[in-house]
Coordinates of C-alpha atoms (C1' of nucleotides) in Angstrom, one line a residue:
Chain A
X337 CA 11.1 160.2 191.9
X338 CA 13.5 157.6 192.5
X339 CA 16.0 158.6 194.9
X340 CA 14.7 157.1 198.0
X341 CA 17.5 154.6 199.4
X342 CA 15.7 151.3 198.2
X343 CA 12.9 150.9 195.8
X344 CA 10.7 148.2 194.4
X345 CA 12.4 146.1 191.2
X346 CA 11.5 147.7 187.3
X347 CA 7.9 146.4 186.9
X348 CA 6.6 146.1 190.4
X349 CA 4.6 148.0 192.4
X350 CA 3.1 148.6 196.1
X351 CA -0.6 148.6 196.3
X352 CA -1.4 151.1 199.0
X353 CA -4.7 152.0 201.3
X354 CA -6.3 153.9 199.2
X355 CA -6.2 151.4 195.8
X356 CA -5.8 148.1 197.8
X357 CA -9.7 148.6 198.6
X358 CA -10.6 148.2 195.3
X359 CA -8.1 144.2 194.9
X360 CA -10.1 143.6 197.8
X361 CA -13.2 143.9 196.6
X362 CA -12.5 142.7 192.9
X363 CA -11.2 139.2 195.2
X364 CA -14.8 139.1 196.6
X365 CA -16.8 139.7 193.4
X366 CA -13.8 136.8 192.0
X367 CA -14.9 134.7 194.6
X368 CA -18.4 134.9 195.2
X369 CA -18.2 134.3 191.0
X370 CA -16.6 131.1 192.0
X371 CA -19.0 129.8 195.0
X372 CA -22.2 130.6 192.1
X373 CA -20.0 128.6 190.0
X374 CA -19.0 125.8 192.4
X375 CA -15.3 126.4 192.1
X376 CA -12.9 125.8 194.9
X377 CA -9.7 128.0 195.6
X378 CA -6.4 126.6 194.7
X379 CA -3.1 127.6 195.8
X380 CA 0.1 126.4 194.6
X381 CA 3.6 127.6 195.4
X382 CA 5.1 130.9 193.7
X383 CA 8.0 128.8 192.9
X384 CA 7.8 125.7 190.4
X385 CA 10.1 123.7 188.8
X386 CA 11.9 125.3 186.1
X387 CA 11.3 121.7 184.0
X388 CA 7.5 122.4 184.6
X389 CA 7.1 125.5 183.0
X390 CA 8.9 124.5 180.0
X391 CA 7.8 121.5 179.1
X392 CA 4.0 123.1 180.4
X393 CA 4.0 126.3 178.6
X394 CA 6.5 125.1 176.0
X395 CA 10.3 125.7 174.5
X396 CA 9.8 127.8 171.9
X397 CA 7.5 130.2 173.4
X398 CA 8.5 133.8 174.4
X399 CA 7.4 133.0 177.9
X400 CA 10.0 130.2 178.6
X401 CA 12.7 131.5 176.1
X402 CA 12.9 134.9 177.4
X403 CA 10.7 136.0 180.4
X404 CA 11.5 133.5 183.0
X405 CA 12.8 134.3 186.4
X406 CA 14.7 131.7 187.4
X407 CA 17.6 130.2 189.1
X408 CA 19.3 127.4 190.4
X409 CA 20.0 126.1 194.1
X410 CA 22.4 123.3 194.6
X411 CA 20.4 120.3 192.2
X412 CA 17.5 122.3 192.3
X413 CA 16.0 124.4 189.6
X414 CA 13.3 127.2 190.5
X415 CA 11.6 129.4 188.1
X416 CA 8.8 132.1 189.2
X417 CA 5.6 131.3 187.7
X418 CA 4.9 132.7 184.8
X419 CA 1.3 131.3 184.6
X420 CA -1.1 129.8 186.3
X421 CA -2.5 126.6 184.3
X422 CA 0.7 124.7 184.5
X423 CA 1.2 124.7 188.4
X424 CA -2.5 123.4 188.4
X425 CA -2.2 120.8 186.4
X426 CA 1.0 120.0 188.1
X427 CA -1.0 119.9 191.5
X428 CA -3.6 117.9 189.6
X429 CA -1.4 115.3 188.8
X430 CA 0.9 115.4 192.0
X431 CA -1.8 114.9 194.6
X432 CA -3.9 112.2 192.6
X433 CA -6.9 114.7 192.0
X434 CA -8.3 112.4 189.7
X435 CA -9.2 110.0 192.5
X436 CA -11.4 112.6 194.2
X437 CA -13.6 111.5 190.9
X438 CA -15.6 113.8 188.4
X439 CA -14.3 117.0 187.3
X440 CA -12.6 119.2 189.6
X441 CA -13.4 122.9 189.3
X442 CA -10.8 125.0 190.2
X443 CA -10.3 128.7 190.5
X444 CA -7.1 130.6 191.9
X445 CA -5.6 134.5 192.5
X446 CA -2.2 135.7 192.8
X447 CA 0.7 137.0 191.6
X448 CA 2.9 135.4 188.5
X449 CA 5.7 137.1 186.9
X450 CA 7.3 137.7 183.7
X451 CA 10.8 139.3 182.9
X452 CA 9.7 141.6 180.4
X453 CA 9.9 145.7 179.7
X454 CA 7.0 146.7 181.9
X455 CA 4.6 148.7 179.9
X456 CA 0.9 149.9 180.6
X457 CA -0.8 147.0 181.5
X458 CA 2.2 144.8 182.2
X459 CA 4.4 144.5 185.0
X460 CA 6.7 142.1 186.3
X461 CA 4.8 140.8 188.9
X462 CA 1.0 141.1 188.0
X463 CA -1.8 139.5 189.2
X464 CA -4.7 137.2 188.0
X465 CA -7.3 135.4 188.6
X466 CA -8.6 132.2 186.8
X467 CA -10.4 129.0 186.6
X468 CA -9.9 125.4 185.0
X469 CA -11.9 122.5 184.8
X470 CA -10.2 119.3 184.6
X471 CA -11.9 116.2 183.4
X472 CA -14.5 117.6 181.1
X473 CA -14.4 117.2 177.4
X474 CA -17.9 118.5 176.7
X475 CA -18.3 121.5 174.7
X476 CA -20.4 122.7 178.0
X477 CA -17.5 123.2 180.1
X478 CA -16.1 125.2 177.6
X479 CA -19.0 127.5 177.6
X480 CA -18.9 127.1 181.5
X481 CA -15.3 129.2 182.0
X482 CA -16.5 131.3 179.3
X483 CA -19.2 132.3 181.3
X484 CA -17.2 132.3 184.7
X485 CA -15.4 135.0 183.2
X486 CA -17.9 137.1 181.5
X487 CA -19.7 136.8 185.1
X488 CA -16.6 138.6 187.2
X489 CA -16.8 141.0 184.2
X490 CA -20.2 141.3 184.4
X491 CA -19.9 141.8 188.0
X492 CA -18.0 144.3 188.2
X493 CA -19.7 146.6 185.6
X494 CA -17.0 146.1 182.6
X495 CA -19.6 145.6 179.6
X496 CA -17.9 147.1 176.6
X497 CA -15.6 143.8 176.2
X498 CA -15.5 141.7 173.0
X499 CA -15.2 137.9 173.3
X500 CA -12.7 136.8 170.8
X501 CA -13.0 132.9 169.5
X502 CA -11.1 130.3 167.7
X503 CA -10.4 126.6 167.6
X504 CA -6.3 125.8 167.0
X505 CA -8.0 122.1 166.8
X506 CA -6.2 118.9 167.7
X507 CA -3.3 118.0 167.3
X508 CA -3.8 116.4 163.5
X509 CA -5.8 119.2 162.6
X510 CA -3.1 121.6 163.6
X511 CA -0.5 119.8 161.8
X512 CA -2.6 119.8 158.6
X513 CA -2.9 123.7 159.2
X514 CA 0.7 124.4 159.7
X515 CA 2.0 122.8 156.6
X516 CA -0.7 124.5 154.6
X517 CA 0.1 127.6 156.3
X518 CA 3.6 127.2 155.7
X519 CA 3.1 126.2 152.1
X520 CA 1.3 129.9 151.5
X521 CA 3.9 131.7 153.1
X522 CA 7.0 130.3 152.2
X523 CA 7.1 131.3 148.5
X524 CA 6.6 134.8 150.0
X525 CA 8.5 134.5 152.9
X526 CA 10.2 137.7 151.7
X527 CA 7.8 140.1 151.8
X528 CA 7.3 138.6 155.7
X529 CA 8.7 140.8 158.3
X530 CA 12.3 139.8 160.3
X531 CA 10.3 138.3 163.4
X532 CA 7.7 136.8 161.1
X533 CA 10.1 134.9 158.7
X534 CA 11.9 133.2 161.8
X535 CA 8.1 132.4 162.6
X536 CA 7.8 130.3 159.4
X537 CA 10.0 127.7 161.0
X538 CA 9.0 127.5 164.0
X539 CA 5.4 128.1 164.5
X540 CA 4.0 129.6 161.1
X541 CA 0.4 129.8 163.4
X542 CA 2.2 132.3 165.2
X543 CA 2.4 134.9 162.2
X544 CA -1.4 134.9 162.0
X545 CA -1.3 137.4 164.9
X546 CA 1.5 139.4 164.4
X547 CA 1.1 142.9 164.7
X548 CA 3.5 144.3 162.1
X549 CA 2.6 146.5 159.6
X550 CA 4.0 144.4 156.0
X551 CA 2.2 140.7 157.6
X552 CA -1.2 142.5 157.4
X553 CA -2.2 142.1 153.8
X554 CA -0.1 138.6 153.5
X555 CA -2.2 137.4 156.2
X556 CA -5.4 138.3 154.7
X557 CA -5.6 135.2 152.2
X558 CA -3.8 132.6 154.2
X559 CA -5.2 129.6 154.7
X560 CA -8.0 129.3 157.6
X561 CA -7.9 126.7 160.3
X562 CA -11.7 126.1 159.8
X563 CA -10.8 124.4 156.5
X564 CA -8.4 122.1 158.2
X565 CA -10.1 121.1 161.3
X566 CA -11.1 117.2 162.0
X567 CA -15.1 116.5 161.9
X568 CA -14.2 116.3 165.9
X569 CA -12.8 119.3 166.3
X570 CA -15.5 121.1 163.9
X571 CA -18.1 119.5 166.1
X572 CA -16.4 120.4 168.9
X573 CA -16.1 124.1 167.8
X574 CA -20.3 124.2 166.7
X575 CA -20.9 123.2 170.0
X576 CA -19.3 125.5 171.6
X577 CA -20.4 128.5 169.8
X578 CA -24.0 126.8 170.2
X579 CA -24.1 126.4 174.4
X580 CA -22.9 130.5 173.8
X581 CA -25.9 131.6 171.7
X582 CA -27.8 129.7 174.7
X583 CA -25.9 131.5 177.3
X584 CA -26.6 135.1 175.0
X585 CA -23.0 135.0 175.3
X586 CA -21.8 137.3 172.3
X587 CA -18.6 136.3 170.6
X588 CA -16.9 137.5 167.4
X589 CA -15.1 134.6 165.2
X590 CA -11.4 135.5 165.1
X591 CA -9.6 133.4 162.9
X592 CA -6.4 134.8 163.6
X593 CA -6.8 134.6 167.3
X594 CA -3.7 132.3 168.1
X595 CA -2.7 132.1 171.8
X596 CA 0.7 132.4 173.1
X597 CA 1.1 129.1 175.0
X598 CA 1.8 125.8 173.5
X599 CA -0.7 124.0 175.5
X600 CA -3.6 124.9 173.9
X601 CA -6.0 122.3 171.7
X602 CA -9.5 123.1 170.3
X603 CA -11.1 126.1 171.4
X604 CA -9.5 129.3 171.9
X605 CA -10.6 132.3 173.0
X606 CA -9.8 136.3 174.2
X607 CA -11.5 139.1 175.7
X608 CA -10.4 142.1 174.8
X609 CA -11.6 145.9 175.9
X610 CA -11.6 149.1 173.9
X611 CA -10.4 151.1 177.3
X612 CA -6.6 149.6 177.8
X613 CA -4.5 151.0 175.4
X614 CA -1.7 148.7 173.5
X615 CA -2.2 145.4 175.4
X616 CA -5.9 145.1 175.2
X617 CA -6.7 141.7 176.5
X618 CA -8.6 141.3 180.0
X619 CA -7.8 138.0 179.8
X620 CA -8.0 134.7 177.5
X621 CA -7.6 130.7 177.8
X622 CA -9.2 127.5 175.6
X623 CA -9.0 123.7 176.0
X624 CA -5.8 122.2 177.1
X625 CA -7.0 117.9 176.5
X626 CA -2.8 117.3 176.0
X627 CA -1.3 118.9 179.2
X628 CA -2.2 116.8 182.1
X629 CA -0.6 114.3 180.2
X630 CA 2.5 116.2 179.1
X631 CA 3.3 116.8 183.3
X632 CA 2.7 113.2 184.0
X633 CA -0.4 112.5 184.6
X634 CA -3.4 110.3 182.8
X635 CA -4.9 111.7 180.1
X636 CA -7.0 113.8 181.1
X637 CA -9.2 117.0 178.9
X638 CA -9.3 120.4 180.7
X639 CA -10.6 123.8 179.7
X640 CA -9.7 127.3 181.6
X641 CA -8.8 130.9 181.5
X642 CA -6.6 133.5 182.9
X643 CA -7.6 137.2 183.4
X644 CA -4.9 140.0 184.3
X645 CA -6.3 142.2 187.6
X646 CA -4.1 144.7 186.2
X647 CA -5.5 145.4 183.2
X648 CA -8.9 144.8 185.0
X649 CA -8.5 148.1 187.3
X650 CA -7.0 150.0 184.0
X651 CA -10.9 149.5 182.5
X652 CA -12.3 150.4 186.0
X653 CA -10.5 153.4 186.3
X654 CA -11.5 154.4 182.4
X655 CA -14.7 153.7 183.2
X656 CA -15.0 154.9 186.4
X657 CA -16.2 152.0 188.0
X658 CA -15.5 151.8 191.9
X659 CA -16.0 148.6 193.7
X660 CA -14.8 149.5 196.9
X661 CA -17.3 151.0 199.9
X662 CA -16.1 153.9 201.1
X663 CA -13.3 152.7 204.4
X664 CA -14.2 155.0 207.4
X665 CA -15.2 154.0 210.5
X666 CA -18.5 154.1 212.0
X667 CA -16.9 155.8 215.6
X668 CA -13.7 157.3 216.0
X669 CA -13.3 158.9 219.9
X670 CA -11.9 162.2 220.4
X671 CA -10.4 162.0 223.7
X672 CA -9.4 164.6 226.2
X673 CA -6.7 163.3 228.9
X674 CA -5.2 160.0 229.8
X675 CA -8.5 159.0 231.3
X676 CA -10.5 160.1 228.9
X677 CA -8.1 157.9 226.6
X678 CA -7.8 154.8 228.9
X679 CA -12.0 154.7 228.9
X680 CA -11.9 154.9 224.5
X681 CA -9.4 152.0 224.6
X682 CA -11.5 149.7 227.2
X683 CA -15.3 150.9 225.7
X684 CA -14.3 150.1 221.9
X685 CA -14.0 146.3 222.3
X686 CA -17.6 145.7 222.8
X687 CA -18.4 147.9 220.1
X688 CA -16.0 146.4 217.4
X689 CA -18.2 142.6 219.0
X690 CA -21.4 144.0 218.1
X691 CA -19.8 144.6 214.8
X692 CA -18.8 148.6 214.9
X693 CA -15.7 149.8 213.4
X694 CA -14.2 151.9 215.8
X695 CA -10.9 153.8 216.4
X696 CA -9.4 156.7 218.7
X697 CA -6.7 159.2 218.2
X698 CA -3.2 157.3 219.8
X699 CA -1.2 160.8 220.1
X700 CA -2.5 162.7 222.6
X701 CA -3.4 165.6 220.2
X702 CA -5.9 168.8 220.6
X703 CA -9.5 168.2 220.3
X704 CA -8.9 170.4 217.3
X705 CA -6.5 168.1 215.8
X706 CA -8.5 164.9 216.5
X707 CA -11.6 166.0 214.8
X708 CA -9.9 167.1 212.0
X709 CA -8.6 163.5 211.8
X710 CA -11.6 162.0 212.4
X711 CA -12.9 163.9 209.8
X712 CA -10.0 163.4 207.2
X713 CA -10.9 159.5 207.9
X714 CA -14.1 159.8 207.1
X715 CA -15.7 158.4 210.2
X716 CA -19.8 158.9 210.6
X717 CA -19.6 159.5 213.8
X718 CA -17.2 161.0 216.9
X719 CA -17.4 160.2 220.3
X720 CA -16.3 163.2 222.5
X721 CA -14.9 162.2 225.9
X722 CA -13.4 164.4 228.2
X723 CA -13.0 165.4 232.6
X724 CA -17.0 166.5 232.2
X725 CA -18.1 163.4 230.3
X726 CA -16.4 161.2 232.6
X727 CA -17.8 162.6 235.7
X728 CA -21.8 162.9 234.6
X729 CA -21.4 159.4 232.9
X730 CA -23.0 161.2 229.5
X731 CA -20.8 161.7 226.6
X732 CA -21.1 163.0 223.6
X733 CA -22.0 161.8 220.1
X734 CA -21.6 163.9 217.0
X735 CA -22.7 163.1 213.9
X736 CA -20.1 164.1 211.1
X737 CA -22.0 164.4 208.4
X738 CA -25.2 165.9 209.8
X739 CA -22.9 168.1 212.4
X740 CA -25.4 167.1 215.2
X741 CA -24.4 166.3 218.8
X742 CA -26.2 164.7 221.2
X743 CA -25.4 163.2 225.1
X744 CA -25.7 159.6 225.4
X745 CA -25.0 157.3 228.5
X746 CA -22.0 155.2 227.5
X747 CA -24.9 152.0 227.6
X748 CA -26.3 153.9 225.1
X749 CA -24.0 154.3 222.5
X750 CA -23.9 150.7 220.9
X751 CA -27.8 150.9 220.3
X752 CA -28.0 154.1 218.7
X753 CA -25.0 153.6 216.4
X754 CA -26.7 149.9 215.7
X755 CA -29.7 151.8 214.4
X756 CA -28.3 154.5 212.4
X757 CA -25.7 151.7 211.2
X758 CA -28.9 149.6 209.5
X759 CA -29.9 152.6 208.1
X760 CA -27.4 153.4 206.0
Chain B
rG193 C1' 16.3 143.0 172.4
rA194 C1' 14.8 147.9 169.6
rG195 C1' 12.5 153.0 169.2
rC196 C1' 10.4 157.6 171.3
rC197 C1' 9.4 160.9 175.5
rC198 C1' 10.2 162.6 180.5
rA199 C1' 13.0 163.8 185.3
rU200 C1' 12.2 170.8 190.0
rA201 C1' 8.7 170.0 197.5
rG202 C1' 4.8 164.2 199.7
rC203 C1' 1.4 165.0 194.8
rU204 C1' 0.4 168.0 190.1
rC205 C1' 3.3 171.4 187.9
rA206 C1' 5.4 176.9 186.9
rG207 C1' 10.4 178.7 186.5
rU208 C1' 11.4 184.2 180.6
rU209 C1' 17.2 185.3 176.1
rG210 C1' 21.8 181.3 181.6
rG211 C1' 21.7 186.4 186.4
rU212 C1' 20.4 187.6 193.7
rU213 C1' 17.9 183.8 198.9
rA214 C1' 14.1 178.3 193.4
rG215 C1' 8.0 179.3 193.2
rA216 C1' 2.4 178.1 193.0
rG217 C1' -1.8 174.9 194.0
rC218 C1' -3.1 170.7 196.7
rG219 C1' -1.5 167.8 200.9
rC220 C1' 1.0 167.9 205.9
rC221 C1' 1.8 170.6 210.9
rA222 C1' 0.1 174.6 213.9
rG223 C1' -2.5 179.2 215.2
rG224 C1' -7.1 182.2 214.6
rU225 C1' -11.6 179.2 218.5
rU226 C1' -7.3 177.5 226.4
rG227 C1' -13.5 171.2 224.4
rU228 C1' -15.2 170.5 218.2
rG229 C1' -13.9 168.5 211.6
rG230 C1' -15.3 170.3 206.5
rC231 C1' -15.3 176.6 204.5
rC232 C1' -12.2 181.0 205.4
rC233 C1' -7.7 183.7 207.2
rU234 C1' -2.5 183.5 209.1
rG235 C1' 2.0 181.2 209.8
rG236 C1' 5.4 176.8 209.6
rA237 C1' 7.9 172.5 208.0
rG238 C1' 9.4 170.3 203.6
rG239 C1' 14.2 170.9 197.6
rC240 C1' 22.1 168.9 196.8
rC241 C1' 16.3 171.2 190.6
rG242 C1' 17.6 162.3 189.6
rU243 C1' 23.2 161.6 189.7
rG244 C1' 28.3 162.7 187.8
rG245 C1' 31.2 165.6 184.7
rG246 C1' 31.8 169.9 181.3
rU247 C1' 31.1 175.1 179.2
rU248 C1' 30.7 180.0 181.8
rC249 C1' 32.2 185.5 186.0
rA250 C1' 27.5 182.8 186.8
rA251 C1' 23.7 176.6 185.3
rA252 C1' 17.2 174.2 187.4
rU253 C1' 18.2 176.5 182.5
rC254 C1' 23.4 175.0 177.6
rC255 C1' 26.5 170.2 176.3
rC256 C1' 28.0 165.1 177.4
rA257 C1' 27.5 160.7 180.2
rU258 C1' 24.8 157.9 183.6
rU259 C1' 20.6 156.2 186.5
rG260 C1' 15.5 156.0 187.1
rG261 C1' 10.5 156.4 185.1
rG262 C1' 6.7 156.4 181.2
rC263 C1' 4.9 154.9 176.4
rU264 C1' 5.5 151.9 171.9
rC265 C1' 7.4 147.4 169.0
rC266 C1' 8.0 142.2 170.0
rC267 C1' 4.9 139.0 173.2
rC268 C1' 1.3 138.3 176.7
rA269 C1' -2.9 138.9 181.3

RNA sequence: GAGCCCAUAGCUCAGUUGGUUAGAGCGCCAGGUUGUGGCCCUGGAGGCCGUGGGUUCAAAUCCCAUUGGGCUCCCCA
């Protein structure tokens, strides 16, 4: 472990054949999601603006404080994406989105990357997939991304998950909140825990879901946001948990459910599953109506979500959920002699048009050897081609799994593999 | 940034109170079958026992340091 010459960074990984099957397929059930959906793919740049992010995702949070990669060329400041939402809205505003008209529906997958102590279910570089939908204040689009993403989930067999949902309201409602929240927990700021207390003066919301042990019972009988929010944002909120109940979308009311990000306005939301240890969300998002501004753009309501592939395969791979077909190829030819060889590598071309995965062995090895590949690759079928097939024309075709040969004129061989290919 | 645990073959792991040449299973390569996979049998390759230092006649084993990895807190996907 570890002693090879060079090695991948703390908190990044190689996906390999043999797992990359199952990315591969998640990306299609992601993106067939989307096309039901009428999403388009975005991609933006791995590299934004370190200005972006900041004033995007905000100051103060962890993300931009702490667990940034970033660095500085000449004038120019570059930060690796930490998040997905504020390159969007960035390329939103940038190329004049807006003018295309109506709402654009968006959906994207890649890699971001935080500087923090890898852990199970986080790594520096991880991967996500999300949506946003820019232009829309109804309560619909809300329930709209919900559904997106309990559809992949859906999808891919991950049931077990519970849907988590808030509303930090808008921006008067929040401030209401805060000072109500801070007014509780001041007089007792000393029972609050160290990270807790600092908190209290910057972002008291951000104690209501702070995992340490003496914050529990404090929290308890702190003031709820529900009291505080605006007949707008109540509305807002009633509506959205209404298009749910229509969608038989089942949610559980969180009140403590406050998200990370600065961005967020009205309704919040988490999905979390049973089957990922310590950091249990799938993924999350809510209602950003302020950002679009923020980066320079008109104002402009948006909803979205974000949902960590990582943490996705962790719940396959507990519940033993397999995406991926099974790779092998439908011929592989075992060849015998160069001219046995030279005839594989000019017959497999028309195969591989009429749609047949086919490969041959490229060393030269013993029949032996061959067929034991063949068979380690888990190909349905070998094509054995030696002197004798060559000179009758005829060659053999052995099925693997049944251990059945048969001769076949080379003409042949397309049309019965076509058949037994439909069959399977 | 803090805490806990771990490090022996490609992988999963044995290795006794320190004691000869460090083992197993799986995987890999080959032979048994001079043209046939899986099962079986036989053989082979593959280790500076993470790295550096110390204790000792003797260290994979004990001590110290260091590096890497895992998990947890914080926070997030």
């Amino acid at each position: 472990m570890s002693k090879t010459k060079f090695n991948t960074h703390h908190g990044m990984v190689d996906l390999l054949p043999g797992e990359i099957e199952q990315w591969q397929a998640l990306e299609s059930i992601v993106r067939e999601t989307a096309r039901l959906f009428h999403f388009q793919e975005i991609r933006t740049p791995v590299l934004e603006q370190t200005e972006l992010i900041a004033r995007g995702v905000g100051q103060l949070t962890d993300i931009v404080s702490k667990e940034m990669f970033a660095f500085d060329r000449g004038e120019d400041r570059y930060v690796l994406r930490p998040e997905g939402t504020a390159p969007v809205a960035r390329a939103y505003v940038q190329n004049h989105l807006a003018q295309r008209g109506g709402t654009q529906r968006l959906f994207y997958i890649g890699p971001f990357f935080r500087a923090e102590r890898p852990q199970k279910g986080r790594q520096r570089q991880f991967h996500q997939f999300g949506a946003e939908l820019i232009g829309a204040s109804s309560a619909i689009a809300d329930a709209e991304i919900i559904a997106f993403m309990q559809t992949v989930y859906n999808r891919v067999g991950i049931t077990n998950t519970s849907l988590k949902l808030n509303s930090v309201g808008d921006p008067e409602s929040r401030d209401a909140y805060r000072k109500a929240l801070y007014n509780y927990f001041q007089p007792i700021s000393g029972k609050l825990s160290e990270i807790s207390r600092k908190r209290l003066e910057t972002n008291p919301m951000r104690i209501l879901d702070s995992k340490e042990e003496e914050d529990q019972p404090l929290k308890i009988d702190a003031p709820k946001i529900f009291d505080y929010l605006s007949n707008r944002s109540k509305e807002h909120f009633n509506a959205v948990t209404d298009h749910l109940e229509r969608l038989h979308i089942s949610y559980v009311l969180d009140p403590f459910l406050v998200r990370g990000l600065d961005y967020y306005t009205e309704t919040a939301f988490e999905l979390t599953s049973p089957d990922l240890g310590s950091q249990d969300a799938l993924g999350g998002g809510g209602r950003y109506d302020l950002l679009i501004e923020d980066v320079g753009g008109p104002p402009t309501p948006a909803v979205g979500f974000a949902c960590g592939m990582e943490r996705l395969m962790i719940a396959c791979d507990a519940l033993g959920i397999t995406m991926a077909d099974p790779p092998g190829p439908d011929i592989y030819f075992v060849t015998r002699g160069e001219a046995a060889a030279r005839w594989a590598l000019e017959f497999m071309p028309d195969l591989r048009t009429n749609g047949l995965v086919c490969t041959m062995d490229y060393s030269g090895r013993s029949l032996k050897a061959q067929m034991k590949d063949a068979n380690r690759q888990q190909a349905r079928y070998t094509v054995i081609v030696g002197e004798q097939e060559l000179e009758k024309n005829r060659i053999t075709l052995r099925n693997m799994e049944k251990s059945e040969e048969t001769t076949v004129h080379p003409e042949e061989l397309a049309g019965s593999v076509t058949a037994i290919q439909k069959s399977r």
